[in-house]
mmCIF file of C-alpha atoms in Angstrom:
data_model
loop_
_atom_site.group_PDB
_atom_site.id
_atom_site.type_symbol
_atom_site.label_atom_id
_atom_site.label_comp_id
_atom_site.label_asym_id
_atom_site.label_seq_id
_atom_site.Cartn_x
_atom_site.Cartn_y
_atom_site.Cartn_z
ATOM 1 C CA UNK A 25 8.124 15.746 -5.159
ATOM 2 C CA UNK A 26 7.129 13.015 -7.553
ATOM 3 C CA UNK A 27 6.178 13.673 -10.762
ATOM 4 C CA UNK A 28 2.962 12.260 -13.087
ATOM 5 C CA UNK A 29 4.032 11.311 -16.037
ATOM 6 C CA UNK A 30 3.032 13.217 -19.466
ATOM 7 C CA UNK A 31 0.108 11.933 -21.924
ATOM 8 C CA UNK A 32 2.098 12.069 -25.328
ATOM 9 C CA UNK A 33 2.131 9.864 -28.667
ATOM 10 C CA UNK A 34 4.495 7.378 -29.520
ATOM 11 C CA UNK A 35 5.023 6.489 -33.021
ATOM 12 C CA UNK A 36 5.600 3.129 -34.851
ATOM 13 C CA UNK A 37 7.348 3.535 -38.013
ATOM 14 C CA UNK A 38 4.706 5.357 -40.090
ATOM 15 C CA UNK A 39 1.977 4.728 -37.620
ATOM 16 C CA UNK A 40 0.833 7.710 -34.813
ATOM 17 C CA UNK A 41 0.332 5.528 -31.479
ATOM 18 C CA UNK A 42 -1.686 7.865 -28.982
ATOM 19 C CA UNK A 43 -1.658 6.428 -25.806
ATOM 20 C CA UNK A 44 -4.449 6.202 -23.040
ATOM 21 C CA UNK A 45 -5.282 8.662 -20.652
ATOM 22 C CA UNK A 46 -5.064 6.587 -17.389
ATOM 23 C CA UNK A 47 -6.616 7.517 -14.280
ATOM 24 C CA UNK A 48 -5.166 5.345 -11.094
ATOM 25 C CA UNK A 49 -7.907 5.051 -8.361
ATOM 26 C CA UNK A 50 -7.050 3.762 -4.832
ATOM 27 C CA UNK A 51 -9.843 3.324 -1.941
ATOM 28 C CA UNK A 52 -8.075 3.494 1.318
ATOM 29 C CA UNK A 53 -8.855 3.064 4.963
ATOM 30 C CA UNK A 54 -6.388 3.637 7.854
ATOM 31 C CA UNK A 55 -3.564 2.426 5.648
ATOM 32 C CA UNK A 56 -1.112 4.121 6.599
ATOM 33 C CA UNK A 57 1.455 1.123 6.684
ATOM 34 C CA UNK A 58 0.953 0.548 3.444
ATOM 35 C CA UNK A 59 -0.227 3.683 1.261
ATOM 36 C CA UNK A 60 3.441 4.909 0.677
ATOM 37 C CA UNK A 61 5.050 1.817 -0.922
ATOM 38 C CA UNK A 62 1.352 1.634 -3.353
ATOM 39 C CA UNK A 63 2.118 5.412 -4.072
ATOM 40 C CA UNK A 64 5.724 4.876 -5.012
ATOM 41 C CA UNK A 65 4.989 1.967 -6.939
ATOM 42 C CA UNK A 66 1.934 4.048 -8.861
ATOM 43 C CA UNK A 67 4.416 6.509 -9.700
ATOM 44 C CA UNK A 68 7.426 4.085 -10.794
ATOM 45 C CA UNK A 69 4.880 2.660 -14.097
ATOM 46 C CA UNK A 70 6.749 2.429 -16.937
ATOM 47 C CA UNK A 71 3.058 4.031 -18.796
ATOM 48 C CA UNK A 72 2.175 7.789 -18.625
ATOM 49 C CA UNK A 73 -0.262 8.405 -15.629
ATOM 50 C CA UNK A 74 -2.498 11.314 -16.200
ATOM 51 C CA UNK A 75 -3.824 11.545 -12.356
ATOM 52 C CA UNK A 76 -3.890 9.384 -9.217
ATOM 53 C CA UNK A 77 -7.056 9.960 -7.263
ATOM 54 C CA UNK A 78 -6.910 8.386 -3.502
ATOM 55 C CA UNK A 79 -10.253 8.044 -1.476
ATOM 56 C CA UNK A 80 -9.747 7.973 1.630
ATOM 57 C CA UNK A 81 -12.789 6.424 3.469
ATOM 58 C CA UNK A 82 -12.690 7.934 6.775
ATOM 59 C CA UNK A 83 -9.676 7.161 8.042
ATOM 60 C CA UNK A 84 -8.868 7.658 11.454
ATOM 61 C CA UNK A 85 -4.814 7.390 11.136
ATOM 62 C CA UNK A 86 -2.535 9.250 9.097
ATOM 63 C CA UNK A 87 -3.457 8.174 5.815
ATOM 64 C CA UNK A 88 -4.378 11.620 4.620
ATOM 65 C CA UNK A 89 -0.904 12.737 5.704
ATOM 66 C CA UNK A 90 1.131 10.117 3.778
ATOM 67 C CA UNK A 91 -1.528 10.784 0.391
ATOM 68 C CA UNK A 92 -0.404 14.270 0.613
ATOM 69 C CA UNK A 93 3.076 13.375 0.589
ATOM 70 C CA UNK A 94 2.646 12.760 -3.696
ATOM 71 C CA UNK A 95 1.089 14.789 -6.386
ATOM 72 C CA UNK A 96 -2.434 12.939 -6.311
ATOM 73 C CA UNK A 97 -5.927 13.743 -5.880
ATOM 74 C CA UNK A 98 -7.090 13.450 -2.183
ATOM 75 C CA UNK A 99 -10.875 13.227 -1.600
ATOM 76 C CA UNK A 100 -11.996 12.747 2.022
ATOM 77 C CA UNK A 101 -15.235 10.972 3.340
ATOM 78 C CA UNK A 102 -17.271 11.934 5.917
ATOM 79 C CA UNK A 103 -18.130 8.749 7.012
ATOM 80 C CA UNK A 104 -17.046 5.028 6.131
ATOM 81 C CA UNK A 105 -18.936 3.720 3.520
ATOM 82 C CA UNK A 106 -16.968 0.627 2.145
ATOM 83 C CA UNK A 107 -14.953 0.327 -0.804
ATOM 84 C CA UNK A 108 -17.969 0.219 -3.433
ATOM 85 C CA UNK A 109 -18.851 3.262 -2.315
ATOM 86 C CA UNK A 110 -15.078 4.839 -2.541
ATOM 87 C CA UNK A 111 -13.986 3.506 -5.945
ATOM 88 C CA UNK A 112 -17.622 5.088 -7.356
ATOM 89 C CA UNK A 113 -16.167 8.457 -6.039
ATOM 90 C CA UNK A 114 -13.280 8.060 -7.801
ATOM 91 C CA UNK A 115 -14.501 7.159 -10.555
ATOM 92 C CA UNK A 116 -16.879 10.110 -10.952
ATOM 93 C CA UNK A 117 -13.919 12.415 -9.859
ATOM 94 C CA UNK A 118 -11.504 11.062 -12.888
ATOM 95 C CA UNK A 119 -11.234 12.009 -16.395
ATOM 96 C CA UNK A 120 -9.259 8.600 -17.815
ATOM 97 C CA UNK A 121 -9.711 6.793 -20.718
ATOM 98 C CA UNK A 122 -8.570 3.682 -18.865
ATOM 99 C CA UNK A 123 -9.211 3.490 -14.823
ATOM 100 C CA UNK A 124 -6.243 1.581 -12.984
ATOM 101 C CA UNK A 125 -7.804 0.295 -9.771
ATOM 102 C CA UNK A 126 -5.443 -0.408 -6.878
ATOM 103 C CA UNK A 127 -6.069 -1.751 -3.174
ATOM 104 C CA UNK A 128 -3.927 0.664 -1.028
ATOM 105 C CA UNK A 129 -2.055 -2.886 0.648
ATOM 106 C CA UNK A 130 -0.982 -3.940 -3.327
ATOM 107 C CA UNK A 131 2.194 -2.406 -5.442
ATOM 108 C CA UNK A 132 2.406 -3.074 -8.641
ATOM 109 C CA UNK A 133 5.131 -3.958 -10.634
ATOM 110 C CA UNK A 134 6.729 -1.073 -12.824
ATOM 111 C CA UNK A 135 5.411 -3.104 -15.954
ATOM 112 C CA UNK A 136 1.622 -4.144 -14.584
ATOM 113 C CA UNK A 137 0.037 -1.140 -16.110
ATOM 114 C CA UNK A 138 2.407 -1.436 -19.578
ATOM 115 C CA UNK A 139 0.900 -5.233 -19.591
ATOM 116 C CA UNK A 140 -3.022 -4.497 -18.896
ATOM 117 C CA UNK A 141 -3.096 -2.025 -21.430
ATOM 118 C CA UNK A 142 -1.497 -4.277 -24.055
ATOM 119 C CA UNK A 143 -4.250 -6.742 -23.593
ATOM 120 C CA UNK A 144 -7.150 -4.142 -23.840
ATOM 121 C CA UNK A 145 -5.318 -2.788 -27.421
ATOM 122 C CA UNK A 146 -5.383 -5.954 -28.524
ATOM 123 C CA UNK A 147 -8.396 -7.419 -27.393
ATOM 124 C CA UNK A 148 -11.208 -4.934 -28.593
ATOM 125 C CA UNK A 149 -13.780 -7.075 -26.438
ATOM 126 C CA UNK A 150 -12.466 -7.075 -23.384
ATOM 127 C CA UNK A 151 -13.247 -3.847 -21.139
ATOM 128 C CA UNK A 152 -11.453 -5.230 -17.879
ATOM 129 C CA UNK A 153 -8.000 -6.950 -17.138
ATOM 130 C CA UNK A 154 -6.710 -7.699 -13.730
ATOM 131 C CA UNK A 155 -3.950 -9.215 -12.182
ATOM 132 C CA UNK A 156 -2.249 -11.616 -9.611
ATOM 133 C CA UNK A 157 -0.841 -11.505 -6.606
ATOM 134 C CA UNK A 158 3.000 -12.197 -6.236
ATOM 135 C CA UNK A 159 4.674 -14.313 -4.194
ATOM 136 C CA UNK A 160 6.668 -11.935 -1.890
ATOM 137 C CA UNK A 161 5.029 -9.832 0.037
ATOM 138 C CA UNK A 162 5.121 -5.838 -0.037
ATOM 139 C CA UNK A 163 6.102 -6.461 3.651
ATOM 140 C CA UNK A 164 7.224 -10.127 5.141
ATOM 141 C CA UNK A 165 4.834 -10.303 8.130
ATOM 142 C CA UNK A 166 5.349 -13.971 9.120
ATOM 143 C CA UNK A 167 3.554 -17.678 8.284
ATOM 144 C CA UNK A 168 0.160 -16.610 8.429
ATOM 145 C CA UNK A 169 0.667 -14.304 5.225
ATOM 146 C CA UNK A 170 3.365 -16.447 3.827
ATOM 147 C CA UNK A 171 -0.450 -18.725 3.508
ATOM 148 C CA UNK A 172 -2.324 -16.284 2.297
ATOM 149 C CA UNK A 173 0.165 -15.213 -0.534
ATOM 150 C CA UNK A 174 0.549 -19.371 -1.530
ATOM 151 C CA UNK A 175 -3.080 -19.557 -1.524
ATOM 152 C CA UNK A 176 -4.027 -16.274 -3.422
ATOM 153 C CA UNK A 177 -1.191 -16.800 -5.892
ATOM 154 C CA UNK A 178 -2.466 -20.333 -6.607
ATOM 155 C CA UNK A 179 -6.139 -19.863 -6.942
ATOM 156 C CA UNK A 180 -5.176 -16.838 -9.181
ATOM 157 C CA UNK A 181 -2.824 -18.652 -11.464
ATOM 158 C CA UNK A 182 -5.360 -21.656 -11.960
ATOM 159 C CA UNK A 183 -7.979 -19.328 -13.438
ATOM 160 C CA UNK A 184 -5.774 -17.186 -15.865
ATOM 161 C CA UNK A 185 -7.357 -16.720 -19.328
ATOM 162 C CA UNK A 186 -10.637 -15.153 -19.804
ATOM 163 C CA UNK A 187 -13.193 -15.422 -16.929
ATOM 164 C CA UNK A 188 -16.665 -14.197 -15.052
ATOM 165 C CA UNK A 189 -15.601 -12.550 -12.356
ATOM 166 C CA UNK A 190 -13.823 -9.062 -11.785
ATOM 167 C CA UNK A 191 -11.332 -8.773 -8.871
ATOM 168 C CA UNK A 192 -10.166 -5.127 -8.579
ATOM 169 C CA UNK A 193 -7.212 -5.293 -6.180
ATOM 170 C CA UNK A 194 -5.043 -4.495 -9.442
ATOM 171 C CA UNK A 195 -7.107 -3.995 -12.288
ATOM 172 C CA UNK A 196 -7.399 -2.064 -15.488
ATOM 173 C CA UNK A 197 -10.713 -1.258 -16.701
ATOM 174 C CA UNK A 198 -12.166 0.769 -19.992
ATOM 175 C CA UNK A 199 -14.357 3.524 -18.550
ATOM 176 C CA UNK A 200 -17.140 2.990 -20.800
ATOM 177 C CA UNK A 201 -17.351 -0.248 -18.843
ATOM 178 C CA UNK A 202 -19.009 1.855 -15.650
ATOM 179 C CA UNK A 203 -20.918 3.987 -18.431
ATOM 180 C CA UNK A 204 -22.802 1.253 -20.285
ATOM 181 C CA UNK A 205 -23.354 -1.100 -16.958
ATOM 182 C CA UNK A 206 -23.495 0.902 -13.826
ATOM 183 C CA UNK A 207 -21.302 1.695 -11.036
ATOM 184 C CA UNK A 208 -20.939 -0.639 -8.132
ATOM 185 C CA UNK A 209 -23.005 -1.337 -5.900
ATOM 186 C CA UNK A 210 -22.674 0.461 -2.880
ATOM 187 C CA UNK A 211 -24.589 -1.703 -0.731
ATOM 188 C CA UNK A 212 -22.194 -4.308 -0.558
ATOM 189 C CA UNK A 213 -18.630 -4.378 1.238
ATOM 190 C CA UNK A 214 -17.256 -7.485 -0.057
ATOM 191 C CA UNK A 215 -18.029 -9.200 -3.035
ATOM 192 C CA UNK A 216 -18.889 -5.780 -4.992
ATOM 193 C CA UNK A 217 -16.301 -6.523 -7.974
ATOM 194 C CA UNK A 218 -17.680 -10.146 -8.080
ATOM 195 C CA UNK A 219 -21.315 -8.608 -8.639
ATOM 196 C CA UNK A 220 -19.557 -5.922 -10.863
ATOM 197 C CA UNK A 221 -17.980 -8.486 -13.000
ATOM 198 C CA UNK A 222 -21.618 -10.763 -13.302
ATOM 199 C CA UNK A 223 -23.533 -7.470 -14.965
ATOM 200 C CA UNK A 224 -20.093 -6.637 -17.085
ATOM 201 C CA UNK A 225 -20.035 -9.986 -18.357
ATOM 202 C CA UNK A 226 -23.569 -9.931 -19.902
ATOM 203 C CA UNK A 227 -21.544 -6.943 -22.721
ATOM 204 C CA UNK A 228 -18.163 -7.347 -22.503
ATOM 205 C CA UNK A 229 -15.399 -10.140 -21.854
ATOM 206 C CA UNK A 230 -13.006 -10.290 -18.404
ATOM 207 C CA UNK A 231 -8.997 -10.879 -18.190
ATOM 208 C CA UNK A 232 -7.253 -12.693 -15.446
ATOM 209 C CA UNK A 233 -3.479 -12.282 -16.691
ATOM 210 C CA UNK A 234 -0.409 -13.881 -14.775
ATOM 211 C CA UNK A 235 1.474 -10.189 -16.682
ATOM 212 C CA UNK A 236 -0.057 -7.790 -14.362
ATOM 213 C CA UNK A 237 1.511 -8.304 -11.027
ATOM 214 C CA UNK A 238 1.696 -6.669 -7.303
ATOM 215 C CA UNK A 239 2.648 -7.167 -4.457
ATOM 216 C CA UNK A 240 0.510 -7.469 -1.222
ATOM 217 C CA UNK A 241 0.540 -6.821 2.402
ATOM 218 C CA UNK A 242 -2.021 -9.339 3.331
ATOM 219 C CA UNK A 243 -3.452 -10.546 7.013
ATOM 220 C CA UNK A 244 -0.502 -11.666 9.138
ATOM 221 C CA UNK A 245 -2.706 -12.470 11.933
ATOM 222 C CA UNK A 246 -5.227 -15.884 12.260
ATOM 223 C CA UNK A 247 -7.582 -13.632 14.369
ATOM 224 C CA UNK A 248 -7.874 -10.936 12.023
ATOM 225 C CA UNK A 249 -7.586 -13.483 9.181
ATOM 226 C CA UNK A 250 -10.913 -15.819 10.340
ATOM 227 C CA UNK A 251 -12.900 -12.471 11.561
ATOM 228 C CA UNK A 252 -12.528 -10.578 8.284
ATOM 229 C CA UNK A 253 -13.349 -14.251 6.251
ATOM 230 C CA UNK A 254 -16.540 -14.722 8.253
ATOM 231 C CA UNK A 255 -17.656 -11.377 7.810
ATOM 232 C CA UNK A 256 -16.679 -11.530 3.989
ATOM 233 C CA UNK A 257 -18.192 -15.017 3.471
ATOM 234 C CA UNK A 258 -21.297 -14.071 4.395
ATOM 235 C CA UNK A 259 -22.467 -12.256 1.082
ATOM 236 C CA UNK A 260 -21.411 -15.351 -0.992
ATOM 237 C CA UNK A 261 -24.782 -16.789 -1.062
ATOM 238 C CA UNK A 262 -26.461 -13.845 -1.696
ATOM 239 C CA UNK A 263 -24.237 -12.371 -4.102
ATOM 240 C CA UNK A 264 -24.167 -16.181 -5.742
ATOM 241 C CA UNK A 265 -28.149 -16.394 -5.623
ATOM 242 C CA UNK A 266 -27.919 -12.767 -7.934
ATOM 243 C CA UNK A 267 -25.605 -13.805 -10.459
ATOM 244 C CA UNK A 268 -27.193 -13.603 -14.071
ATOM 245 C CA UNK A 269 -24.698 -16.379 -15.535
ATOM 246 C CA UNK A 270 -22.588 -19.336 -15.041
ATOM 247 C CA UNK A 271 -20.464 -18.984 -11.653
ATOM 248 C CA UNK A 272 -17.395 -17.179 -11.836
ATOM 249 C CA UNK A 273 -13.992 -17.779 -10.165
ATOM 250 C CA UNK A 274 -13.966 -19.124 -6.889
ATOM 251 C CA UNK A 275 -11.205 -19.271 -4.841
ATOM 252 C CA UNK A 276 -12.158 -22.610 -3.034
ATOM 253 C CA UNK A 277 -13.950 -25.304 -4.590
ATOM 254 C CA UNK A 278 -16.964 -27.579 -3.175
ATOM 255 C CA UNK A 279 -14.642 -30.421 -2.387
ATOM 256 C CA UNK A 280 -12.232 -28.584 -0.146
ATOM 257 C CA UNK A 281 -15.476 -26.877 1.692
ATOM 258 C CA UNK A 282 -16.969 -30.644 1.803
ATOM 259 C CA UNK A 283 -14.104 -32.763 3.715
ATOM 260 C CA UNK A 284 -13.103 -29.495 5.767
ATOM 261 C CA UNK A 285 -16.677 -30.100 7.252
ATOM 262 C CA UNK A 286 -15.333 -33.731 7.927
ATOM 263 C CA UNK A 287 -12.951 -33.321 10.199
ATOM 264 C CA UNK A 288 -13.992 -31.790 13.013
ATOM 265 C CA UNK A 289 -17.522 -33.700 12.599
ATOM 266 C CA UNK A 290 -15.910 -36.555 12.678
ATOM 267 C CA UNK A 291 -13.802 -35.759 16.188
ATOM 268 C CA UNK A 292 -16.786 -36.998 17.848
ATOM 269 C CA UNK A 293 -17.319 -40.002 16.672
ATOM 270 C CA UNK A 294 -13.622 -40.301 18.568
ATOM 271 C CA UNK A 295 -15.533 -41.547 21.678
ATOM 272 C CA UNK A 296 -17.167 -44.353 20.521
ATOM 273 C CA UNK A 297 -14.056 -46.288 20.430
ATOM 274 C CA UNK A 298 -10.120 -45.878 20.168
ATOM 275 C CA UNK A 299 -10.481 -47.668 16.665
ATOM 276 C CA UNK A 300 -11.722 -44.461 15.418
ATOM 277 C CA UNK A 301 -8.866 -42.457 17.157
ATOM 278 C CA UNK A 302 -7.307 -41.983 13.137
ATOM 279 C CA UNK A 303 -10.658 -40.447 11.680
ATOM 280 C CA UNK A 304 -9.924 -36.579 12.019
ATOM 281 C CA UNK A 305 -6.179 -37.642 10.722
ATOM 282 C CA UNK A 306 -7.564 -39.455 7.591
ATOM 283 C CA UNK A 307 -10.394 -36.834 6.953
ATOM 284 C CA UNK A 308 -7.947 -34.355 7.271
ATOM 285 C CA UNK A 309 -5.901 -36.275 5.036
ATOM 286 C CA UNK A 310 -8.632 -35.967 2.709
ATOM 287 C CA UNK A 311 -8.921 -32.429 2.585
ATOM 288 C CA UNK A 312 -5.077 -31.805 2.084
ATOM 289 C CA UNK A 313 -6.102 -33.979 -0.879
ATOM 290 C CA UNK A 314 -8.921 -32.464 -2.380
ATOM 291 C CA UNK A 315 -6.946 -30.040 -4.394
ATOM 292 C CA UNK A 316 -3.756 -32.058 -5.557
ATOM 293 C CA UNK A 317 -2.813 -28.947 -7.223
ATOM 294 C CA UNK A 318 -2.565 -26.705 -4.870
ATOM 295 C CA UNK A 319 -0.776 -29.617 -2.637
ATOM 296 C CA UNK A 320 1.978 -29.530 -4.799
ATOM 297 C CA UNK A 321 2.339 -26.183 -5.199
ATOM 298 C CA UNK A 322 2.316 -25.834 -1.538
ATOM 299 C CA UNK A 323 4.941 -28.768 -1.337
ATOM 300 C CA UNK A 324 7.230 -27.015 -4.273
ATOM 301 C CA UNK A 325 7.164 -23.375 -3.160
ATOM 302 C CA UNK A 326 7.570 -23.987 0.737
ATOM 303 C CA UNK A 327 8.023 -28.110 1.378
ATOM 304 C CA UNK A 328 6.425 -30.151 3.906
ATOM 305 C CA UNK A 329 6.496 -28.663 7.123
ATOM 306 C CA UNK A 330 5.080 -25.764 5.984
ATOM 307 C CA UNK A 331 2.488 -27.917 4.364
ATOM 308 C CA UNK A 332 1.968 -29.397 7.582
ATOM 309 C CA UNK A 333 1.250 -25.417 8.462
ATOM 310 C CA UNK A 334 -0.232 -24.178 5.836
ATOM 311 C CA UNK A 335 -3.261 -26.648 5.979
ATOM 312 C CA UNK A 336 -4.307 -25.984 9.431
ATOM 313 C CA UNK A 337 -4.970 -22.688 8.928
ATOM 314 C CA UNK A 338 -6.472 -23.748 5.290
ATOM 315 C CA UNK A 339 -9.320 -25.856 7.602
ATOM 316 C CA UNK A 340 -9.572 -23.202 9.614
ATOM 317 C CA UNK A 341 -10.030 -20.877 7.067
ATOM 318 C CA UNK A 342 -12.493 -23.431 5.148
ATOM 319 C CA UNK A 343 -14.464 -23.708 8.428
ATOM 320 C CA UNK A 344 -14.734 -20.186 9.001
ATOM 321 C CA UNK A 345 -16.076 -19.471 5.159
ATOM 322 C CA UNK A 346 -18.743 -22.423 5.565
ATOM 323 C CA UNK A 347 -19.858 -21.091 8.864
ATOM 324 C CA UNK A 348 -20.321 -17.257 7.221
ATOM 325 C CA UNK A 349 -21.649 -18.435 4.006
ATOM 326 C CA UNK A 350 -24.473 -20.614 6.266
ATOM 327 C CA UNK A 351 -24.950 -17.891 8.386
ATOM 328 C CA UNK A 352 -25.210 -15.543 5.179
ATOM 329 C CA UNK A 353 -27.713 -17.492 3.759
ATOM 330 C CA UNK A 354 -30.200 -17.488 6.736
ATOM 331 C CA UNK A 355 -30.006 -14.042 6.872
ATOM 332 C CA UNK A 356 -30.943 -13.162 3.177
ATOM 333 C CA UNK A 357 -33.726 -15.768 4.187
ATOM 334 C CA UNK A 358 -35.013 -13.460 6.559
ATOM 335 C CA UNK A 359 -33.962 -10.219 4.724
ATOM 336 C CA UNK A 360 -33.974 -10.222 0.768
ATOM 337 C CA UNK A 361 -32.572 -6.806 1.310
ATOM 338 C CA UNK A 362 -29.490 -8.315 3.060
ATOM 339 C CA UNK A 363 -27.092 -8.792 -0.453
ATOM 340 C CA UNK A 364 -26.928 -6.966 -4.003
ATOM 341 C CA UNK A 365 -29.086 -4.530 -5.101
ATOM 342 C CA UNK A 366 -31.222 -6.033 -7.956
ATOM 343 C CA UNK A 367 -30.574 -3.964 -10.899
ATOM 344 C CA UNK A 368 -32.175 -4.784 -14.411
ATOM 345 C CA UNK A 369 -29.755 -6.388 -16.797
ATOM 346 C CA UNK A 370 -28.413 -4.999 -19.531
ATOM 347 C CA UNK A 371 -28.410 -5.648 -23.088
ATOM 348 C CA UNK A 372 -25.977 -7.035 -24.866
ATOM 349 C CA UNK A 373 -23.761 -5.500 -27.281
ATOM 350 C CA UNK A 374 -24.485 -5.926 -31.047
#
């Protein structure tokens, strides 16, 4: 059985070094495919863990089975209450100095951990650091995720430095983060580190670092892909609407949102005439465009016929967010319950 690692000093010449306690906290839902290779990767850190707690949030597969498979903590839900809700159990169930968040679909590389830390020593300010996704997958499940890795890795590597927003699929944070701002809020399934990272931001500062790296298992399937976007998108508004500051990282700007629109609005105006037969082509054009960046990333990692691939499903994807985020905002229209939980701000550190 795998071992945690021991919470012991290092020293530095004349200098007594004690290092963090560091409690690793993974929310998980039937993820049983990916659990395992998380677990082993938790466990391979090159940093002392005191204690990995794992969440599960209902499960109905064999998650539990695999958890037990490793000396963690296993705490079971009764019912599924999203990953807000999960991570605030942990959280209350660990003793760490330092909480090391992981999605159960990410591994981290043996130095992530090492890396975060490092930052938060040497950055006295800064009570969260989290990572990027790499490249290669933690399992190669075909072109779909091959476009979700490009695009995540991209987006990711743009904003490196400090930012806004907190994105907890690998992320370090101090625990007197959660003490002096609040936990998350429960009430929302996606977005809840984005609201998270608004309130933290108003007392201390935010890390994106290209040094803490994992690897993902991310949607191999356009169904699943557009269905779990629409649902997602559709707290943007809401959760955009509640933010106390300047807008934090987004992972698509206005202009790629704008000419996806184009294109298929334009596919009518096909009728009128075969002179506008080229329209969708050249609006489409225009979208590949709208982020020259992340067209030549695109063009140096994979070349152009995955290019040619890899923005289809980008409109796709574009459409689908526009279409939640619309839908979204009608609904907190009708319901100002429907999105965060308005807590009072907090004040800011002297």
């Amino acid at each position: 059985m795998r071992q945690c690692s021991d919470h012991s000093p290092l020293r530095s010449g004349e200098v007594l070094i004690m290092r963090p306690t560091v409690s690793v906290i993974i929310p998980v839902y039937n993820s049983s495919k990916t659990l395992r290779a998380c677990l082993e990767a938790v466990y391979a850190q090159r940093h002392p863990i005191t204690e990995v707690i794992v969440v599960d949030d209902a499960s109905t597969d064999d998650t539990r089975d695999i958890a037990r498979e490793f000396p963690c903590r296993l705490l079971v839900a009764d019912q599924n209450m999203g990953p807000a809700a999960a991570r605030n159990r942990g959280i209350r169930a660990s003793t760490g100095e330092m909480l090391f968040f992981l999605d159960s679909d990410c591994a981290p590389e043996p130095d992530a951990l090492d890396n975060a830390l490092a930052i938060l020593r040497d950055q006295p300010d800064v009570a969260c650091v989290h990572g990027i996704y790499a490249l290669q997958p933690m399992f190669d499940d075909g072109p779909v995720e091959a476009y979700r890795l490009l695009h995540g890795h991209y987006w990711r590597l743009r904003n490196v430095g400090r930012v806004r927003t907190t994105l907890f699929a690998v992320c370090v944070t101090r625990r007197v983060a959660f003490t002096e701002v609040g936990l998350f809020d429960e009430k929302l399934r996606a977005s809840e580190d984005v609201e998270f990272g608004d309130r933290l931001a108003d007392r201390y500062a935010t890390v994106l670092t290209d040094t803490v790296v994992c690897r993902h298992d991310d949607d191999s399937h356009l169904g699943k892909l557009l269905r779990k976007q629409f649902g997602r998108s559709q707290l943007l508004v809401p959760v955009a609407l509640a933010e106390r500051g300047p807008a934090g990282i987004r992972a698509n700007g206005p202009a790629g949102l704008l000419t996806a629109l184009l294109v298929p609005l334009s596919v009518p105006v096909v009728l009128l005439g075969p002179v506008f037969l080229p329209l969708p082509a050249f609006f489409f054009g225009l979208f590949a465009a709208a982020d020259p960046g992340l067209l030549r990333f695109v063009l140096r990692q994979r070349g152009p016929a995955f290019a040619v691939f890899f923005y289809g499903v980008h409109l796709l994807v574009q459409l689908t967010i526009a279409a939640g985020a619309a839908v979204g905002g009608l609904r907190h229209l009708a319901d100002r319950d429907f999105g965060p939980t308005r807590m009072a701000p907090v004040e800011p550190r002297r």
